[in-house]
Tab-separated table of C-alpha atoms and ligand atoms in Angstrom:
chain	number	residue	atom	x	y	z
F	1	MET	CA	2.084	-9.710	38.242
F	2	SER	CA	2.956	-9.752	34.518
F	3	THR	CA	3.057	-6.523	32.553
F	4	THR	CA	-0.008	-6.043	30.397
F	5	TRP	CA	0.377	-6.580	26.654
F	6	HIS	CA	-1.320	-3.676	24.899
F	7	ILE	CA	-1.971	-4.647	21.285
F	8	LEU	CA	-2.493	-1.862	18.754
F	9	GLY	CA	-4.541	-3.188	15.828
F	10	ALA	CA	-6.856	-6.141	15.966
F	11	GLY	CA	-6.244	-7.357	12.413
F	12	SER	CA	-4.593	-10.613	11.317
F	13	LEU	CA	-1.362	-10.534	13.298
F	14	GLY	CA	-2.770	-8.556	16.222
F	15	THR	CA	-5.464	-11.189	16.708
F	16	LEU	CA	-2.987	-14.022	16.271
F	17	TRP	CA	-0.813	-12.627	19.092
F	18	ALA	CA	-3.644	-11.476	21.342
F	19	ALA	CA	-5.441	-14.837	21.203
F	20	ARG	CA	-2.322	-16.854	22.064
F	21	LEU	CA	-1.202	-14.530	24.863
F	22	ALA	CA	-4.729	-14.487	26.363
F	23	ARG	CA	-5.017	-18.253	26.100
F	24	ALA	CA	-1.841	-18.551	28.240
F	25	GLY	CA	-3.521	-16.442	30.946
F	26	LEU	CA	-1.423	-13.363	30.311
F	27	PRO	CA	-2.923	-9.873	30.655
F	28	VAL	CA	-3.873	-8.489	27.223
F	29	ARG	CA	-5.763	-5.371	26.128
F	30	LEU	CA	-6.662	-4.489	22.549
F	31	ILE	CA	-6.566	-0.934	21.382
F	32	LEU	CA	-9.155	-0.268	18.686
F	33	ARG	CA	-9.503	2.811	16.472
F	34	ASN	CA	-12.511	4.449	18.057
F	35	GLN	CA	-15.825	3.980	19.898
F	36	THR	CA	-17.549	2.619	16.774
F	37	ARG	CA	-14.962	-0.128	16.326
F	38	LEU	CA	-15.003	-0.867	20.062
F	39	ALA	CA	-18.810	-1.204	20.047
F	40	SER	CA	-18.597	-3.533	17.020
F	41	TYR	CA	-15.896	-5.594	18.779
F	42	GLN	CA	-17.884	-5.823	22.007
F	43	SER	CA	-21.014	-6.970	20.228
F	44	ALA	CA	-18.944	-9.771	18.625
F	45	GLY	CA	-17.997	-10.968	22.136
F	46	GLY	CA	-14.238	-11.172	21.514
F	47	LEU	CA	-11.642	-12.270	19.001
F	48	THR	CA	-12.188	-15.469	17.098
F	49	LEU	CA	-9.216	-17.480	15.931
F	50	VAL	CA	-9.567	-20.390	13.482
F	51	GLU	CA	-6.732	-22.830	13.815
F	52	HIS	CA	-6.481	-26.362	12.306
F	53	GLY	CA	-10.182	-26.073	11.473
F	54	GLU	CA	-11.067	-25.429	15.119
F	55	THR	CA	-12.703	-22.150	16.081
F	56	ARG	CA	-12.334	-20.453	19.468
F	57	THR	CA	-13.367	-17.024	20.721
F	58	TYR	CA	-11.208	-15.123	23.230
F	59	PRO	CA	-12.953	-12.382	25.189
F	60	VAL	CA	-9.915	-10.067	25.297
F	61	ILE	CA	-10.672	-6.641	26.831
F	62	GLY	CA	-10.936	-3.863	24.234
F	63	GLU	CA	-10.407	-0.130	24.666
F	64	THR	CA	-9.960	3.020	22.569
F	65	PRO	CA	-6.732	5.095	22.305
F	66	ASP	CA	-8.107	7.619	24.794
F	67	SER	CA	-8.430	5.152	27.644
F	68	GLN	CA	-6.387	6.284	30.661
F	69	GLU	CA	-4.328	3.200	31.587
F	70	PRO	CA	-0.529	3.729	31.152
F	71	ILE	CA	1.156	1.553	28.565
F	72	HIS	CA	4.357	-0.267	29.453
F	73	ARG	CA	4.518	-2.748	26.568
F	74	LEU	CA	2.915	-2.181	23.158
F	75	LEU	CA	2.715	-4.646	20.317
F	76	VAL	CA	2.218	-2.602	17.172
F	77	ALA	CA	0.188	-4.767	14.790
F	78	CYS	CA	-1.064	-2.283	12.196
F	79	LYS	CA	0.146	-1.843	8.644
F	80	ALA	CA	3.450	-0.016	8.087
F	81	TYR	CA	1.657	3.071	6.657
F	82	ASP	CA	-0.556	3.333	9.808
F	83	ALA	CA	2.049	2.742	12.507
F	84	GLU	CA	3.304	6.288	13.125
F	85	ALA	CA	-0.136	7.931	13.312
F	86	ALA	CA	-1.596	5.095	15.397
F	87	ILE	CA	1.217	5.394	17.963
F	88	ALA	CA	1.002	9.202	18.015
F	89	GLN	CA	-2.538	8.873	19.401
F	90	LEU	CA	-1.164	6.989	22.375
F	91	GLN	CA	1.762	9.294	23.166
F	92	GLN	CA	0.261	10.562	26.449
F	93	ARG	CA	-0.179	7.009	27.757
F	94	LEU	CA	3.317	5.657	27.075
F	95	VAL	CA	5.504	5.454	30.181
F	96	PRO	CA	9.049	6.853	29.754
F	97	ASN	CA	10.716	3.444	29.357
F	98	VAL	CA	7.916	1.866	27.286
F	99	GLU	CA	8.815	-1.098	25.078
F	100	LEU	CA	7.370	-1.354	21.600
F	101	ILE	CA	7.400	-4.490	19.469
F	102	LEU	CA	7.062	-3.494	15.807
F	103	LEU	CA	5.586	-6.247	13.587
F	104	GLN	CA	5.542	-4.222	10.354
F	105	ASN	CA	6.798	-5.713	7.147
F	106	GLY	CA	9.519	-3.966	5.131
F	107	LEU	CA	11.703	-1.092	6.370
F	108	GLY	CA	11.174	2.565	7.099
F	109	SER	CA	8.245	2.524	9.477
F	110	GLN	CA	10.422	1.185	12.364
F	111	ASP	CA	12.905	4.045	12.055
F	112	ALA	CA	10.095	6.566	11.859
F	113	VAL	CA	8.574	5.224	15.081
F	114	ALA	CA	11.922	5.094	16.862
F	115	ALA	CA	12.577	8.734	15.900
F	116	GLN	CA	9.106	9.677	17.124
F	117	LEU	CA	9.758	8.100	20.546
F	118	PRO	CA	13.455	8.567	21.413
F	119	GLN	CA	12.869	7.470	25.029
F	120	ALA	CA	11.237	4.137	24.098
F	121	ARG	CA	12.884	0.770	23.503
F	122	CYS	CA	11.854	-0.266	19.994
F	123	LEU	CA	12.156	-3.948	19.140
F	124	PHE	CA	11.882	-4.982	15.537
F	125	ALA	CA	10.203	-8.224	14.481
F	126	SER	CA	10.327	-10.319	11.341
F	127	SER	CA	7.745	-13.068	11.047
F	128	THR	CA	7.041	-15.950	8.743
F	129	GLU	CA	3.685	-16.661	10.407
F	130	GLY	CA	0.669	-16.174	8.174
F	131	ALA	CA	-2.876	-15.152	9.049
F	132	PHE	CA	-5.802	-13.526	7.272
F	133	ARG	CA	-9.075	-11.914	8.270
F	134	GLU	CA	-12.158	-13.895	7.412
F	135	GLY	CA	-14.311	-11.037	8.630
F	136	ASP	CA	-14.242	-8.448	11.409
F	137	TRP	CA	-12.760	-9.925	14.581
F	138	ARG	CA	-12.305	-13.304	13.008
F	139	VAL	CA	-8.866	-14.498	11.842
F	140	VAL	CA	-7.589	-17.722	10.263
F	141	PHE	CA	-4.151	-18.904	11.350
F	142	ALA	CA	-3.040	-20.001	7.835
F	143	GLY	CA	0.698	-20.593	8.043
F	144	HIS	CA	2.715	-21.687	11.028
F	145	GLY	CA	6.114	-20.078	11.117
F	146	TYR	CA	8.597	-18.249	13.250
F	147	THR	CA	9.126	-14.743	14.583
F	148	TRP	CA	12.563	-13.229	15.049
F	149	LEU	CA	12.842	-10.301	17.420
F	150	GLY	CA	15.787	-8.005	17.931
F	151	ASP	CA	16.839	-4.563	19.017
F	152	ALA	CA	19.347	-2.858	16.676
F	153	ALA	CA	20.446	-0.567	19.541
F	154	HIS	CA	20.782	-3.067	22.481
F	155	PRO	CA	21.682	-6.739	22.032
F	156	THR	CA	20.237	-7.888	25.404
F	157	PRO	CA	17.009	-9.886	25.066
F	158	PRO	CA	14.051	-8.724	27.209
F	159	LEU	CA	12.813	-11.026	30.037
F	160	TRP	CA	9.290	-11.085	28.638
F	161	LEU	CA	10.377	-13.520	25.906
F	162	ASP	CA	9.200	-16.012	28.595
F	163	ASP	CA	5.661	-14.775	27.891
F	164	LEU	CA	6.019	-15.756	24.262
F	165	HIS	CA	7.288	-19.155	25.292
F	166	ALA	CA	4.324	-19.614	27.663
F	167	ALA	CA	1.967	-18.518	24.873
F	168	GLY	CA	3.464	-21.026	22.374
F	169	ILE	CA	4.590	-18.260	19.984
F	170	PRO	CA	7.593	-19.716	18.160
F	171	HIS	CA	10.302	-17.095	18.354
F	172	ALA	CA	14.009	-16.454	18.610
F	173	TRP	CA	16.120	-13.491	19.670
F	174	SER	CA	18.115	-12.148	16.788
F	175	THR	CA	21.278	-10.091	17.134
F	176	ASP	CA	21.121	-9.265	13.417
F	177	ILE	CA	17.494	-8.251	13.054
F	178	LEU	CA	18.310	-5.543	10.474
F	179	THR	CA	20.000	-8.139	8.247
F	180	ARG	CA	16.874	-10.304	8.505
F	181	LEU	CA	14.600	-7.396	7.651
F	182	TRP	CA	16.757	-6.354	4.701
F	183	ARG	CA	16.875	-9.962	3.409
F	184	LYS	CA	13.103	-10.264	3.657
F	185	LEU	CA	12.688	-6.922	1.907
F	186	ALA	CA	14.958	-8.069	-0.949
F	187	LEU	CA	13.017	-11.334	-1.348
F	188	ASN	CA	9.790	-9.351	-1.408
F	189	CYS	CA	11.132	-6.914	-4.023
F	190	ALA	CA	12.248	-9.743	-6.285
F	191	ILE	CA	8.953	-11.599	-6.145
F	192	ASN	CA	5.880	-9.607	-5.094
F	193	PRO	CA	5.799	-6.720	-7.636
F	194	LEU	CA	6.230	-9.147	-10.555
F	195	THR	CA	3.343	-11.328	-9.324
F	196	VAL	CA	1.164	-8.154	-9.506
F	197	LEU	CA	2.454	-7.168	-12.940
F	198	TYR	CA	2.098	-10.646	-14.409
F	199	GLN	CA	-1.035	-11.423	-12.414
F	200	CYS	CA	0.298	-14.776	-11.375
F	201	ARG	CA	0.996	-17.032	-8.409
F	202	ASN	CA	4.584	-17.098	-7.131
F	203	GLY	CA	5.262	-20.182	-9.257
F	204	GLY	CA	4.386	-18.173	-12.416
F	205	LEU	CA	7.700	-16.330	-12.020
F	206	GLN	CA	9.470	-19.501	-13.156
F	207	ASP	CA	8.584	-18.240	-16.663
F	208	HIS	CA	10.409	-14.948	-15.966
F	209	HIS	CA	13.688	-16.383	-14.778
F	210	CYS	CA	15.944	-13.812	-16.478
F	211	GLU	CA	13.992	-10.824	-15.145
F	212	VAL	CA	14.128	-12.275	-11.604
F	213	ALA	CA	17.874	-12.917	-11.929
F	214	THR	CA	18.530	-9.318	-13.119
F	215	LEU	CA	16.564	-7.921	-10.146
F	216	CYS	CA	18.436	-10.164	-7.731
F	217	ALA	CA	21.791	-8.883	-9.057
F	218	GLU	CA	20.659	-5.241	-8.553
F	219	LEU	CA	19.220	-5.976	-5.113
F	220	SER	CA	22.466	-7.662	-4.065
F	221	GLU	CA	24.409	-4.580	-5.156
F	222	LEU	CA	22.057	-2.402	-3.095
F	223	LEU	CA	22.396	-4.581	-0.003
F	224	GLU	CA	26.207	-4.477	-0.232
F	225	CYS	CA	26.093	-0.716	-0.640
F	226	CYS	CA	23.772	-0.315	2.366
F	227	GLY	CA	26.227	-2.208	4.618
F	228	GLN	CA	24.228	-5.464	4.508
F	229	PRO	CA	26.535	-7.942	2.755
F	230	ALA	CA	25.209	-10.884	4.786
F	231	ALA	CA	21.689	-10.162	3.446
F	232	ALA	CA	23.036	-10.295	-0.090
F	233	LEU	CA	24.581	-13.744	0.207
F	234	ASP	CA	23.183	-16.169	-2.393
F	235	LEU	CA	20.063	-14.005	-2.753
F	236	GLN	CA	19.148	-15.332	-6.164
F	237	ASP	CA	19.337	-18.962	-4.962
F	238	GLU	CA	17.007	-18.208	-2.124
F	239	VAL	CA	14.580	-16.271	-4.312
F	240	GLU	CA	14.388	-19.202	-6.663
F	241	ARG	CA	13.870	-21.626	-3.749
F	242	VAL	CA	11.011	-19.496	-2.405
F	243	ILE	CA	9.372	-19.253	-5.845
F	244	HIS	CA	9.536	-23.016	-6.147
F	245	ALA	CA	8.467	-23.813	-2.548
F	246	THR	CA	5.523	-21.354	-2.637
F	247	ALA	CA	4.601	-21.874	-6.276
F	248	ALA	CA	0.872	-22.333	-5.521
F	249	ASN	CA	0.615	-19.193	-3.305
F	250	TYR	CA	-0.413	-15.666	-4.205
F	251	SER	CA	2.001	-13.084	-2.706
F	252	SER	CA	0.758	-10.650	-0.065
F	253	MET	CA	1.032	-7.777	-2.538
F	254	TYR	CA	-0.933	-9.700	-5.153
F	255	GLN	CA	-3.619	-10.342	-2.536
F	256	ASP	CA	-3.743	-6.692	-1.467
F	257	VAL	CA	-4.151	-5.555	-5.088
F	258	ALA	CA	-6.717	-8.265	-5.892
F	259	ASN	CA	-8.777	-7.134	-2.870
F	260	ALA	CA	-8.389	-3.440	-3.800
F	261	ARG	CA	-6.446	-2.780	-0.565
F	262	ARG	CA	-3.604	-0.327	-0.176
F	263	THR	CA	-0.199	-2.042	-0.512
F	264	GLU	CA	2.880	-1.498	1.611
F	265	ILE	CA	4.950	-0.567	-1.486
F	266	SER	CA	6.576	2.473	0.158
F	267	TYR	CA	8.149	0.236	2.807
F	268	LEU	CA	9.264	-2.446	0.321
F	269	LEU	CA	10.186	-1.641	-3.310
F	270	GLY	CA	9.776	2.093	-2.618
F	271	TYR	CA	12.189	1.896	0.318
F	272	ALA	CA	14.742	-0.047	-1.772
F	273	CYS	CA	14.579	2.501	-4.660
F	274	HIS	CA	14.869	5.388	-2.235
F	275	ALA	CA	17.953	3.798	-0.653
F	276	ALA	CA	19.508	3.353	-4.088
F	277	THR	CA	18.973	7.021	-4.866
F	278	ARG	CA	20.447	8.043	-1.514
F	279	HIS	CA	23.597	6.046	-2.345
F	280	GLN	CA	23.627	7.334	-5.930
F	281	LEU	CA	23.352	3.765	-7.204
F	282	ASN	CA	22.017	3.290	-10.702
F	283	LEU	CA	19.721	0.233	-10.576
F	284	PRO	CA	17.668	0.624	-13.777
F	285	HIS	CA	15.626	-2.560	-13.563
F	286	LEU	CA	14.610	-1.981	-9.958
F	287	GLN	CA	13.673	1.627	-10.686
F	288	GLN	CA	11.729	0.564	-13.765
F	289	LEU	CA	9.936	-2.078	-11.732
F	290	GLN	CA	8.770	0.638	-9.356
F	291	VAL	CA	7.493	2.779	-12.211
F	292	ARG	CA	5.589	-0.179	-13.687
F	293	LEU	CA	4.131	-1.111	-10.314
F	294	VAL	CA	3.020	2.429	-9.507
F	295	ASP	CA	1.367	2.656	-12.961
F	296	GLU	CA	-0.469	-0.580	-12.281
F	297	LEU	CA	-1.670	0.627	-8.857
F	298	LEU	CA	-2.876	3.934	-10.303
F	299	ALA	CA	-4.613	2.167	-13.164
F	300	ARG	CA	-6.522	0.173	-10.538
F	301	GLY	CA	-7.400	3.276	-8.539
F	302	LEU	CA	-5.101	2.282	-5.633
F	303	PRO	CA	-2.726	4.622	-3.781
F	304	ARG	CA	0.737	4.902	-5.291
F	305	ASP	CA	2.327	4.780	-1.834
Y	401	NAP	P1	-4.373	-6.078	9.059
Y	401	NAP	O1	-5.062	-7.411	9.109
Y	401	NAP	O2	-4.839	-5.094	8.005
Y	401	NAP	O3	-4.574	-5.399	10.469
Y	401	NAP	C1	-4.147	-4.114	10.751
Y	401	NAP	C2	-5.012	-3.596	11.906
Y	401	NAP	O4	-4.530	-2.299	12.333
Y	401	NAP	C3	-6.500	-3.389	11.517
Y	401	NAP	O5	-7.311	-4.112	12.423
Y	401	NAP	C4	-6.699	-1.887	11.667
Y	401	NAP	O6	-7.974	-1.519	12.173
Y	401	NAP	C5	-5.649	-1.589	12.745
Y	401	NAP	N1	-5.351	-0.137	12.813
Y	401	NAP	C6	-4.880	0.675	11.850
Y	401	NAP	N2	-4.758	1.929	12.348
Y	401	NAP	C7	-5.196	1.874	13.641
Y	401	NAP	C8	-5.322	2.857	14.674
Y	401	NAP	N3	-5.000	4.154	14.476
Y	401	NAP	N4	-5.793	2.460	15.877
Y	401	NAP	C9	-6.110	1.161	16.112
Y	401	NAP	N5	-6.035	0.205	15.139
Y	401	NAP	C10	-5.555	0.555	13.934
Y	401	NAP	O7	-2.824	-6.218	8.909
Y	401	NAP	P2	-1.913	-7.530	9.181
Y	401	NAP	O8	-2.040	-8.462	8.066
Y	401	NAP	O9	-2.112	-8.005	10.586
Y	401	NAP	O10	-0.477	-6.854	9.032
Y	401	NAP	C11	0.152	-6.083	10.049
Y	401	NAP	C12	1.638	-5.975	9.675
Y	401	NAP	O11	2.212	-7.253	9.790
Y	401	NAP	C13	1.858	-5.533	8.212
Y	401	NAP	O12	3.014	-4.706	8.133
Y	401	NAP	C14	2.111	-6.842	7.472
Y	401	NAP	O13	2.892	-6.693	6.319
Y	401	NAP	C15	2.850	-7.632	8.567
Y	401	NAP	N6	2.746	-9.089	8.389
Y	401	NAP	C16	1.518	-9.663	8.238
Y	401	NAP	C17	1.461	-11.069	8.078
Y	401	NAP	C18	0.133	-11.771	7.910
Y	401	NAP	O14	0.142	-12.987	7.666
Y	401	NAP	N7	-1.021	-11.126	8.006
Y	401	NAP	C19	2.625	-11.830	8.105
Y	401	NAP	C20	3.888	-11.187	8.292
Y	401	NAP	C21	3.899	-9.818	8.442
Y	401	NAP	P3	-9.389	-1.698	11.407
Y	401	NAP	O15	-9.735	-3.129	11.599
Y	401	NAP	O16	-10.251	-0.772	12.168
Y	401	NAP	O17	-9.110	-1.321	9.982
């Protein structure tokens, strides 16, 4: 009998994973915030995934954090700023050798969770898949991609990667997951805040080439200093490639701000600036970018963190 996949957070990525695991016949349970959310979910009849224009509903079982069933494997699919508190609610249900898969973008939340649960195995994930919520319990699978999984403490892959294979979730085991997460963070820092400040699509940054190049130089210095030289390699070239290849897209931070949603700034640019301070690195353009972004968030009535 397969181990149950408990999924914490039925948003975009949580739904994307839950639907595919359930469709492969694997045991899945969704953990929702509270009774009100559970009642809303149950009246919807399940999770709906829209893929290639085709819509299908998956009647995955839902529960609240105070359900009694022990948790052996937990996919954490909430935002970085919610992860610690959401997991704390489940503490009594986690078995001693529980495995957590952390899907959060950026850095910082993974270490906070690992420190909170020293007995757990925490696997970090970095994904290029894209999904968005069209409404409650209804998600559109917008961008096919890949998910890298790794464990900074133990290089051995878990056996349940077979479940991902069975579910058709494109993935690979990574022995350098921290390098991947740092690289993605650097790409994000070079692109996303500027798209908010200039109110443009990614392609609009082609008009700000010098500013992007200066940020890439500072970010490369930071990565080197943080022991991540591989993540610094040809950073500017890749940033320019991404800007070109995704010219028509709005960045995730732009979309959060446009929809008046809290951003994950503390786990992206905020994390980078904090690391620079810790290493006594003077990165004036990066620090100034953070000041400008925080001002913009505050001017829009959004949280600064
Ligand atoms: P999302 O759509 O906002 O979903 C987050 C979910 O977490 C929401 O359903 C929310 O519940 C739930 N949640 C928060 N606190 C909870 C709690 N205490 N108990 C139970 N549920 C709780 O976010 P997302 O887009 O899937 O993003 C998740 C993470 O993946 C982020 O770090 C993001 O940067 C990263 N990521 C996302 C994508 C993407 O394409 N979406 C791609 C790559 C990486 P409510 O519905 O009740 O608010």
